Short mmCIF file of C-alpha atoms and ligand atoms in Angstrom, two decimals:
data_model
loop_
_atom_site.label_atom_id
_atom_site.label_comp_id
_atom_site.label_asym_id
_atom_site.label_seq_id
_atom_site.Cartn_x
_atom_site.Cartn_y
_atom_site.Cartn_z
CA MET A 157 -9.48 -11.48 -8.72
CA VAL A 158 -7.24 -9.00 -6.92
CA ASP A 159 -5.00 -7.18 -9.36
CA HIS A 160 -1.78 -7.23 -7.37
CA GLN A 161 1.53 -8.97 -7.87
CA PHE A 162 1.54 -10.84 -4.54
CA SER A 163 -2.16 -11.79 -4.27
CA ASP A 164 -1.66 -15.53 -4.87
CA ALA A 165 -1.02 -17.55 -1.65
CA ARG A 166 2.45 -18.78 -2.62
CA LEU A 167 3.55 -15.30 -3.65
CA ALA A 168 1.98 -13.72 -0.55
CA SER A 169 4.22 -15.90 1.61
CA LEU A 170 7.21 -14.23 -0.10
CA TYR A 171 6.02 -10.62 0.28
CA ASP A 172 7.72 -9.91 3.61
CA LEU A 173 10.97 -11.34 2.24
CA PHE A 174 10.90 -9.07 -0.81
CA CYS A 175 9.78 -6.10 1.32
CA PRO A 176 11.44 -6.62 4.74
CA TRP A 177 10.69 -4.23 7.61
CA GLU A 178 14.36 -3.16 7.88
CA ASP A 179 14.41 -1.86 4.26
CA ARG A 180 11.19 0.09 4.61
CA GLY A 181 11.42 3.78 5.47
CA ASP A 182 7.62 4.02 5.32
CA PHE A 183 7.06 2.00 8.48
CA SER A 184 9.20 4.35 10.56
CA PHE A 185 6.83 7.11 9.40
CA TYR A 186 3.58 5.20 9.95
CA LEU A 187 4.32 3.30 13.17
CA PRO A 188 4.44 6.39 15.45
CA LEU A 189 1.15 7.58 13.91
CA VAL A 190 -0.43 4.19 14.60
CA MET A 191 0.94 4.06 18.16
CA SER A 192 -0.53 7.47 18.97
CA ALA A 193 -4.04 6.67 17.63
CA GLU A 194 -6.62 4.80 19.71
CA SER A 195 -8.29 3.03 16.77
CA VAL A 196 -6.62 2.29 13.44
CA LEU A 197 -7.79 0.91 10.09
CA ASP A 198 -5.09 -0.30 7.66
CA VAL A 199 -6.60 -0.45 4.15
CA GLY A 200 -4.73 -2.84 1.85
CA CYS A 201 -2.93 -4.18 4.93
CA GLY A 202 -1.31 -7.02 2.97
CA THR A 203 0.50 -9.40 5.32
CA GLY A 204 -0.34 -7.04 8.19
CA ALA A 205 3.26 -6.19 9.14
CA LEU A 206 2.45 -2.65 10.33
CA LEU A 207 -0.43 -3.58 12.67
CA LYS A 208 1.37 -6.67 13.93
CA ARG A 209 4.35 -4.51 14.87
CA ALA A 210 2.03 -1.97 16.55
CA ARG A 211 0.48 -4.71 18.71
CA GLU A 212 3.92 -6.12 19.57
CA SER A 213 5.02 -2.60 20.47
CA GLY A 214 2.25 -2.29 23.05
CA HIS A 215 -0.70 -0.74 21.18
CA THR A 216 -3.76 -1.58 23.29
CA GLY A 217 -6.57 -0.08 21.19
CA ARG A 218 -8.52 -1.28 18.15
CA LEU A 219 -6.40 -2.43 15.20
CA CYS A 220 -8.18 -3.50 12.05
CA GLY A 221 -6.65 -4.64 8.75
CA LEU A 222 -8.60 -4.85 5.48
CA ASP A 223 -7.35 -6.53 2.30
CA PRO A 224 -9.08 -8.22 -0.67
CA ALA A 225 -6.25 -10.73 -1.32
CA ALA A 226 -6.95 -13.99 0.50
CA GLY A 227 -3.30 -15.09 0.34
CA MET A 228 -2.09 -11.86 1.94
CA LEU A 229 -4.75 -11.97 4.65
CA GLU A 230 -3.90 -15.59 5.41
CA MET A 231 -0.38 -14.41 6.30
CA ALA A 232 -1.80 -11.54 8.39
CA ARG A 233 -4.13 -13.86 10.33
CA ARG A 234 -1.13 -15.61 11.88
CA CYS A 235 -1.24 -12.68 14.29
CA ARG A 236 -4.37 -13.13 16.41
CA GLY A 237 -4.37 -9.83 18.28
CA VAL A 238 -5.69 -7.83 15.31
CA GLU A 239 -9.10 -7.75 13.54
CA TRP A 240 -8.43 -8.93 9.96
CA ILE A 241 -11.14 -8.45 7.31
CA LEU A 242 -11.07 -9.96 3.83
CA GLY A 243 -12.49 -7.37 1.43
CA ASP A 244 -12.14 -3.88 0.06
CA LEU A 245 -13.73 -0.55 0.93
CA ALA A 246 -16.81 -1.36 -1.16
CA SER A 247 -17.55 -4.38 1.04
CA VAL A 248 -17.53 -2.56 4.39
CA ARG A 249 -19.00 0.61 5.85
CA TRP A 250 -17.81 2.34 9.00
CA ASP A 251 -19.16 5.55 10.48
CA ARG A 252 -16.68 7.62 12.51
CA ALA A 253 -15.03 4.46 13.79
CA PHE A 254 -11.28 5.14 13.41
CA ASP A 255 -8.91 7.86 14.63
CA LEU A 256 -6.46 6.89 11.93
CA VAL A 257 -6.77 5.23 8.53
CA VAL A 258 -3.51 4.29 6.79
CA MET A 259 -2.63 2.92 3.38
CA SER A 260 1.04 1.94 3.21
CA GLY A 261 3.14 0.16 0.57
CA HIS A 262 1.55 2.30 -2.19
CA ALA A 263 -1.74 0.43 -1.73
CA PHE A 264 -3.51 3.71 -2.67
CA GLN A 265 -2.20 3.30 -6.22
CA THR A 266 -4.43 0.25 -6.71
CA PHE A 267 -7.36 2.71 -7.03
CA VAL A 268 -7.14 3.31 -10.75
CA ALA A 269 -10.26 5.04 -12.13
CA ASP A 270 -11.34 8.43 -10.78
CA ASP A 271 -14.62 6.87 -9.63
CA ASP A 272 -12.65 4.24 -7.74
CA VAL A 273 -10.55 6.91 -6.02
CA ARG A 274 -13.66 8.98 -5.20
CA ALA A 275 -15.59 6.03 -3.76
CA SER A 276 -12.58 4.96 -1.69
CA LEU A 277 -11.96 8.46 -0.33
CA ASP A 278 -15.65 8.76 0.50
CA ALA A 279 -15.57 5.47 2.45
CA ILE A 280 -12.38 6.49 4.25
CA GLY A 281 -13.83 9.92 5.11
CA SER A 282 -16.89 8.23 6.63
CA ALA A 283 -14.72 5.82 8.62
CA LEU A 284 -12.76 8.68 10.22
CA THR A 285 -13.75 10.20 13.55
CA ASP A 286 -14.23 13.98 13.53
CA ASP A 287 -10.58 14.53 14.52
CA GLY A 288 -9.33 11.50 12.60
CA ARG A 289 -6.50 11.45 10.05
CA PHE A 290 -5.90 9.49 6.85
CA ALA A 291 -2.21 8.95 6.01
CA PHE A 292 -1.02 7.40 2.75
CA GLU A 293 1.50 7.74 -0.03
CA THR A 294 1.61 7.48 -3.78
CA ARG A 295 4.74 7.43 -5.96
CA ASN A 296 5.56 10.78 -7.57
CA PRO A 297 4.76 10.35 -11.30
CA LEU A 298 7.36 12.99 -12.22
CA VAL A 299 10.11 10.56 -11.14
CA ARG A 300 8.78 7.83 -13.48
CA GLU A 301 9.87 4.96 -11.23
CA TRP A 302 8.20 2.44 -13.55
CA GLU A 303 11.00 3.02 -16.06
CA ARG A 304 13.27 1.03 -13.71
CA TRP A 305 10.80 -1.87 -13.51
CA THR A 306 12.61 -3.92 -16.13
CA PRO A 307 14.08 -7.44 -16.26
CA ALA A 308 17.50 -5.76 -15.89
CA HIS A 309 16.60 -4.99 -12.25
CA PRO A 310 15.72 -8.35 -10.66
CA ALA A 311 15.23 -8.92 -6.93
CA GLU A 312 16.06 -12.21 -5.26
CA VAL A 313 15.16 -13.72 -1.89
CA THR A 314 15.81 -16.99 -0.07
CA ASP A 315 12.97 -18.43 2.00
CA ASP A 316 13.26 -20.38 5.28
CA ASP A 317 13.67 -23.66 3.36
CA GLY A 318 16.57 -22.26 1.35
CA THR A 319 14.51 -21.86 -1.83
CA VAL A 320 15.77 -18.97 -3.96
CA VAL A 321 13.06 -16.96 -5.74
CA ARG A 322 13.77 -14.28 -8.32
CA MET A 323 11.30 -11.50 -9.25
CA THR A 324 11.43 -9.33 -12.36
CA HIS A 325 8.97 -6.77 -13.68
CA GLU A 326 8.02 -5.77 -17.19
CA VAL A 327 5.90 -2.71 -17.93
CA GLU A 328 3.40 -2.72 -20.79
CA THR A 329 4.34 0.02 -23.20
CA PRO A 330 3.48 2.61 -24.22
CA VAL A 331 2.46 3.93 -20.82
CA GLU A 332 -0.52 6.15 -21.49
CA GLY A 333 -1.56 8.85 -19.05
CA ASP A 334 -0.94 8.03 -15.40
CA VAL A 335 -1.84 4.32 -15.44
CA VAL A 336 0.97 1.76 -15.45
CA ARG A 337 0.29 -1.89 -16.24
CA PHE A 338 3.00 -4.44 -15.60
CA THR A 339 3.70 -8.10 -15.08
CA SER A 340 5.81 -9.58 -12.31
CA THR A 341 7.50 -12.90 -13.03
CA PHE A 342 8.66 -15.12 -10.18
CA THR A 343 11.02 -18.01 -10.90
CA SER A 344 12.82 -20.54 -8.74
CA PRO A 345 15.06 -23.48 -9.65
CA GLY A 346 12.73 -25.77 -7.66
CA TRP A 347 9.49 -24.71 -9.40
CA ALA A 348 8.08 -26.49 -12.43
CA ARG A 349 7.07 -23.17 -13.99
CA ALA A 350 7.26 -19.44 -13.44
CA GLU A 351 4.43 -17.60 -11.64
CA VAL A 352 3.34 -14.52 -13.52
CA SER A 353 1.00 -11.89 -12.08
CA ARG A 354 -0.39 -8.70 -13.54
CA SER A 355 -0.83 -5.39 -11.76
CA THR A 356 -2.24 -1.98 -12.62
CA LEU A 357 -1.25 1.11 -10.67
CA ARG A 358 -2.27 4.76 -10.95
CA PHE A 359 0.42 7.42 -10.62
CA LEU A 360 -1.64 10.43 -9.57
CA GLY A 361 0.15 13.77 -9.66
CA ALA A 362 0.01 16.11 -6.67
CA ASP A 363 -2.50 18.46 -8.34
CA SER A 364 -4.93 15.73 -9.41
CA LEU A 365 -4.62 14.16 -5.97
CA SER A 366 -5.40 17.51 -4.31
CA SER A 367 -8.51 18.01 -6.35
CA LEU A 368 -9.80 14.47 -5.69
CA LEU A 369 -9.18 14.93 -1.95
CA ASP A 370 -10.94 18.29 -2.02
CA GLY A 371 -13.91 16.76 -3.85
CA ALA A 372 -14.16 14.13 -1.11
CA GLY A 373 -14.26 16.79 1.62
CA LEU A 374 -10.75 16.00 2.84
CA VAL A 375 -8.20 18.69 3.69
CA ILE A 376 -4.45 18.19 3.35
CA GLU A 377 -2.84 18.76 6.72
CA GLU A 378 0.71 17.67 5.92
CA GLN A 379 2.50 16.58 2.76
CA PHE A 380 6.05 15.28 2.36
CA GLY A 381 8.30 14.10 -0.44
CA ASP A 382 10.09 11.35 1.44
CA TRP A 383 9.98 9.35 4.67
CA ASP A 384 12.28 11.74 6.52
CA ARG A 385 9.52 14.37 6.16
CA ARG A 386 11.39 16.55 3.67
CA PRO A 387 9.15 18.83 1.58
CA LEU A 388 7.55 17.58 -1.64
CA THR A 389 9.42 18.73 -4.78
CA ALA A 390 9.38 17.72 -8.45
CA THR A 391 12.13 15.15 -7.79
CA SER A 392 10.71 13.65 -4.58
CA PRO A 393 10.18 9.88 -4.82
CA GLU A 394 6.92 9.95 -2.86
CA ILE A 395 3.85 12.08 -2.33
CA ILE A 396 3.13 11.35 1.34
CA THR A 397 -0.10 12.92 2.49
CA VAL A 398 -1.95 13.28 5.78
CA VAL A 399 -5.54 14.53 5.52
CA ARG A 400 -8.50 15.19 7.82
CA ARG A 401 -12.19 15.80 7.25
CA ARG A 402 -13.10 19.36 6.26
C1 SAM B 40 2.07 -3.53 -2.02
S1 SAM B 40 0.83 -4.25 -1.03
C2 SAM B 40 0.99 -3.28 0.44
C3 SAM B 40 0.64 -4.08 1.66
C4 SAM B 40 0.86 -3.35 2.98
N1 SAM B 40 0.02 -2.18 3.09
C5 SAM B 40 2.31 -2.98 3.15
O1 SAM B 40 2.60 -1.80 3.35
O2 SAM B 40 3.16 -3.88 3.14
C6 SAM B 40 -0.70 -3.62 -1.70
C7 SAM B 40 -1.90 -4.27 -1.09
O3 SAM B 40 -3.07 -3.64 -1.61
C8 SAM B 40 -4.06 -4.65 -1.71
N2 SAM B 40 -5.13 -4.21 -2.62
C9 SAM B 40 -5.28 -4.45 -3.94
N3 SAM B 40 -6.42 -3.89 -4.39
C10 SAM B 40 -7.00 -3.28 -3.32
C11 SAM B 40 -8.20 -2.55 -3.12
N4 SAM B 40 -9.05 -2.30 -4.13
N5 SAM B 40 -8.50 -2.12 -1.87
C12 SAM B 40 -7.65 -2.34 -0.85
N6 SAM B 40 -6.49 -3.02 -0.97
C13 SAM B 40 -6.18 -3.48 -2.19
C14 SAM B 40 -3.31 -5.86 -2.20
O4 SAM B 40 -4.03 -7.06 -1.98
C15 SAM B 40 -2.03 -5.75 -1.40
O5 SAM B 40 -2.10 -6.49 -0.21
#
C-alpha cells in the first residue's frame, strides 16, 4: 500500500482541488526547467499536473511520470500525451535516459529510511544523462511545519458536483528525530463515513541531505530556500535543490 494521504482513488480525484496549480509556487519553478529539457522523468508525479501542463505548453520531447499510487496515476492517465508508469524507483531501471528528473510536491519526503533515500538517489543518478539535472525540494525541518498540521487548520474544497470535502491533519506525537507520522481525515456531509489515511514523511536537514547526495555521487549545483530562488536560510520554508552527477 502506498503511504500517502491521497493514494486512494476517491481522494486522488480531490488532490488537484486541494493543491490547485494557481496556489503552487513550485510549478512556476519547475515548469521552465521541464520546458528546457528534452527528456523528463517526474518521480512521484501524482495526478501528473506538471507534465500535463508541459505538454499543453508545447513540450515536444519525452515526458514520463512515475507513481506507485494507482488512484493518482488513474487521474494522470486522462492525459494521453505522456508516458505514465505505475510503480516506484525500485520497479524500474533507466540508464542515462533523462535530461531532467524532478520530484515536486515534497514527494522526496516519502523516502524515509536512509537506505530508501540512498537507493532512490542511486536510481535517479543512473537515470540521468551525463549533463542531466535532478531538481526536488524537501521542507526545511527547522521551520517545523508539521506543528501547524492540526485539526485547527482545516482545508475545504468543493468538487464539480458541489460536494464539499473537508481535510484535517493530526500528527502522531511525540515526533522523534526527523520522521513525522500523521493522519489525514476527509469528511463530507454526503459521505457515510470519514476517509482516514496515514502518511510518513522524512524532514531531512540540509547537512544530512548534502551528505546523502554526496554519497550517491551527486553534486549540488543550486540550492534555494523558496520558490522565488532566494537563498536557503534557517527560516526558509523549503530546501530546493538542483543536483548533477559528479
Ligand atoms: C504530495 S504528492 C505530489 C504529487 C506531484 N508530484 C505534485 O507535485 O503534485 C506525493 C506523491 O508521491 C507519491 N509517492 C509515495 N511514495 C512514493 C515512492 N516511494 N516513490 C515515488 N513516489 C511516491 C504519492 O503516491 C504521491 O502521488
